[in-house]
JSON list of C-alpha atoms in Angstrom, two decimals:
[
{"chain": "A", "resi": 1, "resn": "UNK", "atom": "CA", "xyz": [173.75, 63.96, -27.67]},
{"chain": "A", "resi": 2, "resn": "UNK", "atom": "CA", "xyz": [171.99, 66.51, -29.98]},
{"chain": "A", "resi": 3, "resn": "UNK", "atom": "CA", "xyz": [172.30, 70.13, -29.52]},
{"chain": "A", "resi": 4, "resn": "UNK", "atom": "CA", "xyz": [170.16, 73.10, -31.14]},
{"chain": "A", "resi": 5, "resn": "UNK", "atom": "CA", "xyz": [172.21, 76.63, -30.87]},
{"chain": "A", "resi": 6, "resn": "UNK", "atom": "CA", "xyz": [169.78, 78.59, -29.03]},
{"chain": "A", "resi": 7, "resn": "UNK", "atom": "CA", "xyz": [171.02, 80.41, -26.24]},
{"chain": "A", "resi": 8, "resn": "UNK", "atom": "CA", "xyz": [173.67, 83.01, -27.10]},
{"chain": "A", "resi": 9, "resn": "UNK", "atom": "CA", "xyz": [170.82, 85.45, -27.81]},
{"chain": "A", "resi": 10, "resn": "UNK", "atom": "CA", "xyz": [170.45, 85.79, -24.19]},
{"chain": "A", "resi": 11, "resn": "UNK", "atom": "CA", "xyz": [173.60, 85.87, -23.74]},
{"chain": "A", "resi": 12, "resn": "UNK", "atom": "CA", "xyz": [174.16, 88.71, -25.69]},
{"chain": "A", "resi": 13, "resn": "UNK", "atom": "CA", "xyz": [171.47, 90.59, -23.62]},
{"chain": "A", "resi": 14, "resn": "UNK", "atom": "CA", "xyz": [173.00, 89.37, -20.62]},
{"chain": "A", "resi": 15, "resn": "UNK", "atom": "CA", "xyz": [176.29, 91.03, -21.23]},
{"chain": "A", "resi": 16, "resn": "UNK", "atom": "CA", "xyz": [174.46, 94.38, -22.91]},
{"chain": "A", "resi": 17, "resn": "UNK", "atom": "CA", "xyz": [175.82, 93.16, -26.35]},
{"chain": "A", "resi": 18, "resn": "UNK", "atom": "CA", "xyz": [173.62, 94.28, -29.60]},
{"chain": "A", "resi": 19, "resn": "UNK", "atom": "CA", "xyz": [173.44, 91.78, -32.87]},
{"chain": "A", "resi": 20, "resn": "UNK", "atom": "CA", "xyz": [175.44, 94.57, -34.37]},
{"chain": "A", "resi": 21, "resn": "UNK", "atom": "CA", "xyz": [178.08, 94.02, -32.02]},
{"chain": "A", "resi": 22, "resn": "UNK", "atom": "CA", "xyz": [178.95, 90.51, -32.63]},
{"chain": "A", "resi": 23, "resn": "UNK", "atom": "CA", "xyz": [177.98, 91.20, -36.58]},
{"chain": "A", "resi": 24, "resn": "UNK", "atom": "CA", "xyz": [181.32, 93.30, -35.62]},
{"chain": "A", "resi": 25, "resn": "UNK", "atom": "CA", "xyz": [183.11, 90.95, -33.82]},
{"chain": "A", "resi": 26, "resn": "UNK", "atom": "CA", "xyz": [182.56, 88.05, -36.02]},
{"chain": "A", "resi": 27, "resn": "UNK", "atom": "CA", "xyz": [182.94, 89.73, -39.25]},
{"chain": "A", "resi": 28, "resn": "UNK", "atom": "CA", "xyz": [179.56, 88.56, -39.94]},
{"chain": "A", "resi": 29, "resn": "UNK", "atom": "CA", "xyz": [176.60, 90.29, -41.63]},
{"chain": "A", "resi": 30, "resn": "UNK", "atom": "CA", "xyz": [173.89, 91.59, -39.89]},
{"chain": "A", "resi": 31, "resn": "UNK", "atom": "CA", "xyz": [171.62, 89.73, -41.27]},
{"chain": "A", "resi": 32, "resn": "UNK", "atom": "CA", "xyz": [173.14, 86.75, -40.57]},
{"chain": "A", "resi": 33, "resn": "UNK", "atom": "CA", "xyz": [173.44, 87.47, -37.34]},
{"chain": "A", "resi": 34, "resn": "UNK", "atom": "CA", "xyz": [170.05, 88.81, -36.96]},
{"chain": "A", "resi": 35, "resn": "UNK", "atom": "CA", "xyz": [168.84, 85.00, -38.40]},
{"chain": "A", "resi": 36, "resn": "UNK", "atom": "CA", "xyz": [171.15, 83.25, -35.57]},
{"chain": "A", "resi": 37, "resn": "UNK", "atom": "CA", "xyz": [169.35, 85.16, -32.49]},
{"chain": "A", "resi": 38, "resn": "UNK", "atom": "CA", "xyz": [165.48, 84.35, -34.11]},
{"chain": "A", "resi": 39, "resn": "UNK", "atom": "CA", "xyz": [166.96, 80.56, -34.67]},
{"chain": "A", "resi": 40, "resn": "UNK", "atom": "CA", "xyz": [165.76, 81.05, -38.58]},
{"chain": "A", "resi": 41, "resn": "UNK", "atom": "CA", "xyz": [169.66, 79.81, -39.41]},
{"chain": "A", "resi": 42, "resn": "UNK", "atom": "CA", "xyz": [172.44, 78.38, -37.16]},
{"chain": "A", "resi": 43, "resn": "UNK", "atom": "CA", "xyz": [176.40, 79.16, -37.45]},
{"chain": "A", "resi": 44, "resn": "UNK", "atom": "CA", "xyz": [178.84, 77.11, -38.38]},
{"chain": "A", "resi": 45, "resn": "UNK", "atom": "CA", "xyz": [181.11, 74.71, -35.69]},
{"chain": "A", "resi": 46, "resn": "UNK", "atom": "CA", "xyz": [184.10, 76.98, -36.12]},
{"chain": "A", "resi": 47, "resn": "UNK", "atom": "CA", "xyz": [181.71, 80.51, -35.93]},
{"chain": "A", "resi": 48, "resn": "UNK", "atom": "CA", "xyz": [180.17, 78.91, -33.25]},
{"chain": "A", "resi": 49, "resn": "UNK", "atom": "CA", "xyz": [183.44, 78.92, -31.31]},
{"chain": "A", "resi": 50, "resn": "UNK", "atom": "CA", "xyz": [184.33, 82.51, -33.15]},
{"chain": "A", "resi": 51, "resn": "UNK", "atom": "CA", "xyz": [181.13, 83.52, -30.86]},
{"chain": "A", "resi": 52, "resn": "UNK", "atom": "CA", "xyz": [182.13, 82.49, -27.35]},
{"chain": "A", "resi": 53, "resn": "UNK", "atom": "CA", "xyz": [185.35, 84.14, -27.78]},
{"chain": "A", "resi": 54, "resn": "UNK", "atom": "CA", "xyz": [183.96, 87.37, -28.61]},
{"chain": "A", "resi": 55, "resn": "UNK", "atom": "CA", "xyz": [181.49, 86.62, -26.23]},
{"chain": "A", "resi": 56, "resn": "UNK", "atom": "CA", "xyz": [184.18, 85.54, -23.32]},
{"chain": "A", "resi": 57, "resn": "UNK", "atom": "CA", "xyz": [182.20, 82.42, -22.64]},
{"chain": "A", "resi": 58, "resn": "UNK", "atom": "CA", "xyz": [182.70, 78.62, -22.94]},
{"chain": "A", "resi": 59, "resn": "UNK", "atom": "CA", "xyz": [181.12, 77.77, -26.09]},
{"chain": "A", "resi": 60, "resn": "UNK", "atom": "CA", "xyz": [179.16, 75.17, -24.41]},
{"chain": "A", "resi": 61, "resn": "UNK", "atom": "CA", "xyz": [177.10, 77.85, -23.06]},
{"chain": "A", "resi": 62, "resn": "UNK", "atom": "CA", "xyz": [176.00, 78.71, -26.65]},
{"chain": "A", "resi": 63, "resn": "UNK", "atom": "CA", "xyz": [174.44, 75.53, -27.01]},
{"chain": "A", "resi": 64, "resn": "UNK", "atom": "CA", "xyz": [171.22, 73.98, -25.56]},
{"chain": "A", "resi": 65, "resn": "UNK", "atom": "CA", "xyz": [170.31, 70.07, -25.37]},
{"chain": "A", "resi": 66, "resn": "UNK", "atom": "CA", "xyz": [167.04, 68.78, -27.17]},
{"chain": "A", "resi": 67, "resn": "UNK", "atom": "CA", "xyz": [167.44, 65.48, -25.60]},
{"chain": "A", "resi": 68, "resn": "UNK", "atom": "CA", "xyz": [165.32, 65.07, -22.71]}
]
């Protein structure tokens, strides 16, 4: 099955997160993170799951299927 990361954008407005936040959590740059939430640039596998935990969230949630 093919996935497209996609989602945790809402998540993080779900939960009342800010991109700086996980930038934070992650260790990440801004940017970067910034580039994940407009879908311009997708995480790596193991960020991915670096993500949900900050997030508290299965890191299937972070992911969205493009097969229909």
């Amino acid at each position: 099955m093919k996935y497209h990361i996609f989602f945790f954008f809402t998540i993080l407005a779900e939960k009342g997160k800010t991109n700086n936040w996980l930038a934070e959590k992650t260790g990440k740059n801004r940017t970067t993170v910034s580039k994940w939430c407009t879908n311009a640039m997708q995480p790596t596998v193991e960020t991915l799951f670096e993500i949900a935990q900050a997030l508290e969230v299965d890191v299937r949630e972070l992911l969205v299927s493009t097969k229909k």
